[in-house]
Coordinates of N, CA and C in Angstrom, one line a residue:
M1 N -13.5 -19.6 -1.9 CA -14.3 -18.3 -2.3 C -14.2 -16.8 -3.8
S2 N -15.6 -17.1 -4.0 CA -15.1 -16.5 -4.9 C -14.5 -15.4 -5.7
A3 N -14.5 -14.8 -6.6 CA -13.6 -12.9 -6.9 C -14.7 -12.2 -7.0
Y4 N -16.4 -12.5 -6.5 CA -17.0 -11.9 -6.2 C -16.7 -10.9 -5.0
T5 N -16.3 -12.0 -4.2 CA -16.7 -12.3 -2.6 C -15.4 -12.3 -1.7
Y6 N -14.3 -12.0 -2.7 CA -12.9 -12.0 -2.5 C -12.7 -10.2 -2.5
L7 N -12.7 -9.6 -3.3 CA -12.3 -8.3 -4.3 C -12.8 -7.6 -3.2
P8 N -13.8 -7.3 -3.0 CA -14.4 -6.4 -1.2 C -14.2 -6.7 -0.2
E9 N -14.5 -7.9 0.0 CA -14.0 -8.6 1.2 C -12.2 -7.4 1.6
S10 N -11.2 -8.2 0.5 CA -9.9 -7.4 0.4 C -9.8 -6.1 0.7
V11 N -10.8 -6.0 -0.3 CA -10.2 -3.5 -0.3 C -11.1 -3.3 0.9
S12 N -11.9 -3.9 1.6 CA -12.7 -3.3 3.1 C -11.4 -3.5 4.2
E13 N -10.6 -5.3 4.4 CA -9.3 -4.5 5.1 C -8.0 -4.2 4.8
F14 N -7.8 -4.5 3.6 CA -6.7 -3.2 3.5 C -6.2 -2.2 4.3
P15 N -4.7 -1.6 4.9 CA -5.2 -0.5 5.9 C -5.2 1.4 4.8
Q16 N -5.0 2.1 4.9 CA -6.0 3.2 4.9 C -4.3 3.7 4.1
Y17 N -4.6 4.9 3.3 CA -2.8 5.1 2.6 C -2.4 5.4 3.7
D18 N -2.5 6.1 5.0 CA -1.1 6.9 6.0 C -1.1 5.6 6.8
E19 N -1.8 4.7 6.8 CA -1.5 2.8 7.5 C -0.6 2.4 7.0
F20 N -0.9 2.4 5.6 CA 0.3 1.5 4.7 C 1.2 2.0 4.4
C21 N 0.9 3.5 4.6 CA 2.4 3.9 4.7 C 3.6 4.2 5.6
G22 N 2.8 3.7 6.9 CA 2.9 4.0 8.2 C 3.7 2.6 8.0
E23 N 3.5 1.3 7.7 CA 3.8 0.5 8.2 C 4.5 0.0 6.7
L24 N 5.5 0.4 5.8 CA 5.9 0.7 5.0 C 7.7 0.9 5.2
R25 N 7.5 2.3 6.4 CA 8.1 2.8 7.2 C 8.8 2.0 8.4
I26 N 7.8 1.7 9.1 CA 7.9 0.7 9.2 C 9.6 -0.2 9.8
V27 N 9.5 -0.9 7.9 CA 10.6 -1.9 7.4 C 10.6 -1.5 7.0
G28 N 11.1 -0.4 7.3 CA 12.7 -0.1 6.7 C 12.3 0.9 5.4
F29 N 11.6 1.1 4.4 CA 11.1 1.8 3.8 C 11.1 3.5 3.3
T30 N 12.1 4.0 2.6 CA 11.8 5.6 3.4 C 11.1 6.6 1.2
S31 N 11.8 7.8 1.9 CA 10.9 9.1 0.8 C 9.6 7.9 0.6
V32 N 8.7 7.6 1.5 CA 6.9 6.9 1.2 C 6.3 8.1 0.8
H33 N 5.1 7.4 -0.4 CA 5.0 8.5 -0.5 C 3.8 7.7 -1.6
F34 N 2.1 8.0 -1.5 CA 1.0 8.1 -2.0 C 0.0 8.4 -3.1
K35 N -0.8 8.2 -3.9 CA -1.1 8.7 -5.1 C -2.2 8.7 -5.0
P36 N -3.3 8.9 -5.0 CA -4.7 8.3 -5.6 C -5.2 8.6 -6.8
L37 N -5.4 7.3 -7.7 CA -5.6 7.7 -8.7 C -7.6 6.6 -9.3
S38 N -8.1 8.1 -10.6 CA -9.0 8.0 -11.0 C -10.1 7.8 -9.4
G39 N -10.4 8.9 -9.1 CA -11.3 8.5 -7.6 C -10.7 8.5 -6.9
G40 N -9.6 7.7 -6.3 CA -9.3 6.8 -5.1 C -9.8 5.1 -5.8
V41 N -10.5 5.2 -6.7 CA -10.7 3.9 -7.1 C -8.9 2.6 -7.1
A42 N -8.1 4.1 -7.4 CA -6.7 2.3 -7.2 C -5.5 3.6 -7.0
V43 N -4.5 3.1 -5.8 CA -3.3 4.2 -5.2 C -1.9 3.4 -5.7
L44 N -1.6 4.7 -6.0 CA -0.2 4.4 -6.3 C 1.0 4.9 -5.5
Y45 N 1.9 3.3 -4.9 CA 3.2 4.2 -4.1 C 3.8 4.0 -4.2
T46 N 4.5 5.1 -3.6 CA 5.3 4.8 -4.4 C 7.2 5.1 -2.5
A47 N 8.2 3.8 -2.9 CA 9.2 3.9 -1.8 C 10.9 4.1 -1.9
R48 N 11.7 3.0 -1.5 CA 12.2 3.3 -1.3 C 13.6 2.7 -0.4
K49 N 14.4 1.8 -0.5 CA 14.5 1.1 0.6 C 15.9 0.7 0.2
E50 N 17.0 0.6 1.2 CA 18.5 1.2 0.3 C 18.8 -0.9 0.2
R51 N 20.0 -0.8 -0.2 CA 20.6 -2.8 -0.5 C 20.6 -2.4 0.5
L52 N 20.5 -4.1 0.9 CA 20.9 -4.2 2.3 C 22.8 -5.1 2.2
E53 N 23.6 -4.6 2.3 CA 25.0 -4.9 2.9 C 25.2 -6.7 3.4
H54 N 26.1 -7.5 2.0 CA 26.6 -8.6 2.2 C 27.8 -9.4 3.1

């Protein structure tokens, strides 16, 4: 698969902002936020995850 085929397909299959934030919360992240950049061409996601105790 060429990059010209892969990129549009991967972008269309990536979850929407709120859905991805929900997935992060499900796996234990907190303080989950997103900020669309450049008109939504890129998105900055931030989240926190507590350190695991050993």
